[in-house]
mmCIF file with all atom_site columns, C-alpha atoms in Angstrom:
data_model
loop_
_atom_site.group_PDB
_atom_site.id
_atom_site.type_symbol
_atom_site.label_atom_id
_atom_site.label_alt_id
_atom_site.label_comp_id
_atom_site.label_asym_id
_atom_site.label_entity_id
_atom_site.label_seq_id
_atom_site.pdbx_PDB_ins_code
_atom_site.Cartn_x
_atom_site.Cartn_y
_atom_site.Cartn_z
_atom_site.occupancy
_atom_site.B_iso_or_equiv
_atom_site.pdbx_formal_charge
_atom_site.auth_seq_id
_atom_site.auth_comp_id
_atom_site.auth_asym_id
_atom_site.auth_atom_id
_atom_site.pdbx_PDB_model_num
ATOM 1  C CA . MET E 1 1  ? 10.374 -55.212 33.395 1.00 59.00 ? 1  MET E CA 1
ATOM 2  C CA . SER E 1 2  ? 11.098 -51.827 33.854 1.00 65.00 ? 2  SER E CA 1
ATOM 3  C CA . LYS E 1 3  ? 14.691 -50.457 33.230 1.00 71.00 ? 3  LYS E CA 1
ATOM 4  C CA . VAL E 1 4  ? 15.334 -47.141 34.856 1.00 70.00 ? 4  VAL E CA 1
ATOM 5  C CA . PHE E 1 5  ? 17.539 -44.881 32.757 1.00 75.00 ? 5  PHE E CA 1
ATOM 6  C CA . GLU E 1 6  ? 19.748 -41.853 34.747 1.00 83.00 ? 6  GLU E CA 1
ATOM 7  C CA . LEU E 1 7  ? 21.502 -39.251 33.079 1.00 79.00 ? 7  LEU E CA 1
ATOM 8  C CA . THR E 1 8  ? 24.091 -37.229 33.738 1.00 88.00 ? 8  THR E CA 1
ATOM 9  C CA . THR E 1 9  ? 23.973 -32.518 33.900 1.00 89.00 ? 9  THR E CA 1
ATOM 10 C CA . GLU E 1 10 ? 25.200 -32.414 30.692 1.00 89.00 ? 10 GLU E CA 1
ATOM 11 C CA . GLU E 1 11 ? 22.767 -34.840 28.946 1.00 87.00 ? 11 GLU E CA 1
ATOM 12 C CA . ILE E 1 12 ? 19.456 -33.821 30.776 1.00 88.00 ? 12 ILE E CA 1
ATOM 13 C CA . GLN E 1 13 ? 20.183 -30.356 30.054 1.00 90.00 ? 13 GLN E CA 1
ATOM 14 C CA . GLU E 1 14 ? 21.677 -31.248 26.432 1.00 90.00 ? 14 GLU E CA 1
ATOM 15 C CA . LEU E 1 15 ? 17.479 -32.663 26.197 1.00 89.00 ? 15 LEU E CA 1
ATOM 16 C CA . GLN E 1 16 ? 16.585 -29.700 27.526 1.00 92.00 ? 16 GLN E CA 1
ATOM 17 C CA . SER E 1 17 ? 18.203 -27.516 25.007 1.00 90.00 ? 17 SER E CA 1
ATOM 18 C CA . GLN E 1 18 ? 16.637 -30.357 22.590 1.00 91.00 ? 18 GLN E CA 1
ATOM 19 C CA . GLN E 1 19 ? 12.773 -29.860 23.161 1.00 91.00 ? 19 GLN E CA 1
ATOM 20 C CA . HIS E 1 20 ? 13.379 -25.994 23.661 1.00 88.00 ? 20 HIS E CA 1
ATOM 21 C CA . THR E 1 21 ? 14.799 -25.885 20.343 1.00 86.00 ? 21 THR E CA 1
ATOM 22 C CA . GLU E 1 22 ? 12.044 -28.238 18.804 1.00 86.00 ? 22 GLU E CA 1
ATOM 23 C CA . VAL E 1 23 ? 9.581  -26.002 20.772 1.00 85.00 ? 23 VAL E CA 1
ATOM 24 C CA . MET E 1 24 ? 10.304 -23.028 19.297 1.00 81.00 ? 24 MET E CA 1
ATOM 25 C CA . GLN E 1 25 ? 10.836 -24.083 15.455 1.00 80.00 ? 25 GLN E CA 1
ATOM 26 C CA . GLU E 1 26 ? 7.530  -25.763 16.407 1.00 80.00 ? 26 GLU E CA 1
ATOM 27 C CA . ILE E 1 27 ? 5.727  -22.365 16.832 1.00 81.00 ? 27 ILE E CA 1
ATOM 28 C CA . GLY E 1 28 ? 7.703  -20.385 14.115 1.00 77.00 ? 28 GLY E CA 1
ATOM 29 C CA . PHE E 1 29 ? 10.631 -19.129 16.038 1.00 66.00 ? 29 PHE E CA 1
ATOM 30 C CA . GLU E 1 30 ? 14.341 -19.116 14.193 1.00 61.00 ? 30 GLU E CA 1
ATOM 31 C CA . GLU E 1 31 ? 17.028 -19.155 15.748 1.00 58.00 ? 31 GLU E CA 1
ATOM 32 C CA . SER E 1 32 ? 19.269 -15.789 13.914 1.00 64.00 ? 32 SER E CA 1
ATOM 33 C CA . GLU E 1 33 ? 21.702 -14.036 13.940 1.00 68.00 ? 33 GLU E CA 1
ATOM 34 C CA . GLU E 1 34 ? 21.621 -11.155 16.737 1.00 74.00 ? 34 GLU E CA 1
ATOM 35 C CA . GLU E 1 35 ? 21.271 -7.324  14.853 1.00 82.00 ? 35 GLU E CA 1
ATOM 36 C CA . VAL E 1 36 ? 24.061 -5.350  15.573 1.00 86.00 ? 36 VAL E CA 1
ATOM 37 C CA . ILE E 1 37 ? 23.392 -1.629  16.939 1.00 88.00 ? 37 ILE E CA 1
ATOM 38 C CA . SER E 1 38 ? 26.294 1.164   16.562 1.00 92.00 ? 38 SER E CA 1
ATOM 39 C CA . THR E 1 39 ? 26.570 3.125   19.568 1.00 93.00 ? 39 THR E CA 1
ATOM 40 C CA . SER E 1 40 ? 25.425 6.409   17.358 1.00 93.00 ? 40 SER E CA 1
ATOM 41 C CA . GLU E 1 41 ? 22.104 4.251   16.300 1.00 93.00 ? 41 GLU E CA 1
ATOM 42 C CA . ILE E 1 42 ? 21.463 3.880   19.857 1.00 89.00 ? 42 ILE E CA 1
ATOM 43 C CA . LYS E 1 43 ? 22.187 7.123   21.730 1.00 91.00 ? 43 LYS E CA 1
ATOM 44 C CA . GLN E 1 44 ? 20.174 8.736   18.580 1.00 93.00 ? 44 GLN E CA 1
ATOM 45 C CA . ILE E 1 45 ? 16.971 6.555   19.776 1.00 89.00 ? 45 ILE E CA 1
ATOM 46 C CA . LEU E 1 46 ? 17.121 7.380   23.228 1.00 86.00 ? 46 LEU E CA 1
ATOM 47 C CA . GLY E 1 47 ? 17.157 11.080  22.561 1.00 90.00 ? 47 GLY E CA 1
ATOM 48 C CA . MET E 1 48 ? 13.913 10.470  20.530 1.00 90.00 ? 48 MET E CA 1
ATOM 49 C CA . TRP E 1 49 ? 12.635 9.291   23.479 1.00 83.00 ? 49 TRP E CA 1
ATOM 50 C CA . GLU E 1 50 ? 13.794 11.065  25.305 1.00 84.00 ? 50 GLU E CA 1
ATOM 51 C CA . ARG E 1 51 ? 11.915 13.871  23.228 1.00 89.00 ? 51 ARG E CA 1
ATOM 52 C CA . ALA E 1 52 ? 8.449  11.745  23.338 1.00 84.00 ? 52 ALA E CA 1
ATOM 53 C CA . SER E 1 53 ? 8.454  11.028  27.580 1.00 80.00 ? 53 SER E CA 1
ATOM 54 C CA . GLN E 1 54 ? 9.305  15.327  28.088 1.00 82.00 ? 54 GLN E CA 1
ATOM 55 C CA . PHE E 1 55 ? 6.476  16.171  25.357 1.00 84.00 ? 55 PHE E CA 1
ATOM 56 C CA . VAL E 1 56 ? 3.838  13.427  26.382 1.00 80.00 ? 56 VAL E CA 1
ATOM 57 C CA . GLU E 1 57 ? 4.617  14.746  30.402 1.00 79.00 ? 57 GLU E CA 1
ATOM 58 C CA . LYS E 1 58 ? 4.154  18.574  29.157 1.00 81.00 ? 58 LYS E CA 1
ATOM 59 C CA . LYS E 1 59 ? 0.633  17.674  27.011 1.00 80.00 ? 59 LYS E CA 1
ATOM 60 C CA . HIS E 1 60 ? -1.079 14.378  28.955 1.00 77.00 ? 60 HIS E CA 1
ATOM 61 C CA . PRO E 1 61 ? -3.769 16.019  30.882 1.00 75.00 ? 61 PRO E CA 1
ATOM 62 C CA . GLN E 1 62 ? -3.031 12.438  33.776 1.00 78.00 ? 62 GLN E CA 1
ATOM 63 C CA . LYS E 1 63 ? 0.438  13.495  34.441 1.00 73.00 ? 63 LYS E CA 1
ATOM 64 C CA . VAL E 1 64 ? 0.944  11.589  37.579 1.00 73.00 ? 64 VAL E CA 1
ATOM 65 C CA . ALA E 1 65 ? 0.495  8.572   35.720 1.00 73.00 ? 65 ALA E CA 1
ATOM 66 C CA . THR E 1 66 ? 2.016  9.027   32.737 1.00 76.00 ? 66 THR E CA 1
ATOM 67 C CA . GLY E 1 67 ? 4.970  9.823   34.933 1.00 72.00 ? 67 GLY E CA 1
ATOM 68 C CA . SER E 1 68 ? 4.930  6.709   36.350 1.00 76.00 ? 68 SER E CA 1
ATOM 69 C CA . ALA E 1 69 ? 4.510  4.713   33.174 1.00 74.00 ? 69 ALA E CA 1
ATOM 70 C CA . SER E 1 70 ? 7.378  6.638   31.385 1.00 73.00 ? 70 SER E CA 1
ATOM 71 C CA . ASP E 1 71 ? 9.114  6.027   34.839 1.00 76.00 ? 71 ASP E CA 1
ATOM 72 C CA . LEU E 1 72 ? 8.608  2.505   33.855 1.00 76.00 ? 72 LEU E CA 1
ATOM 73 C CA . PHE E 1 73 ? 9.515  1.928   30.632 1.00 74.00 ? 73 PHE E CA 1
ATOM 74 C CA . ALA E 1 74 ? 12.793 4.028   32.030 1.00 71.00 ? 74 ALA E CA 1
ATOM 75 C CA . SER E 1 75 ? 13.737 1.112   34.316 1.00 75.00 ? 75 SER E CA 1
ATOM 76 C CA . HIS E 1 76 ? 12.774 -1.447  31.705 1.00 70.00 ? 76 HIS E CA 1
ATOM 77 C CA . LEU E 1 77 ? 14.843 0.030   29.019 1.00 65.00 ? 77 LEU E CA 1
ATOM 78 C CA . THR E 1 78 ? 18.335 -0.104  31.578 1.00 62.00 ? 78 THR E CA 1
ATOM 79 C CA . LEU E 1 79 ? 17.904 -3.553  32.696 1.00 53.00 ? 79 LEU E CA 1
ATOM 80 C CA . ALA E 1 80 ? 17.441 -5.086  28.634 1.00 51.00 ? 80 ALA E CA 1
#
């Protein structure tokens, strides 16, 4: 006769978290501290992105395609 185990929501979440951690370790991902990026570094990077995207939009022969790609990339930056 088999026994039925009932787990609480917290126990299920803990098991799921443990499994996730084990899988990430197996595939080589280690949990690391998040790198802190200063506001000035972010502004500098965004400035570089703006310059690069303007250059590509101006010089690339397929202006519609590059404009669409730039817009898509920029929209993903704001979501992150």
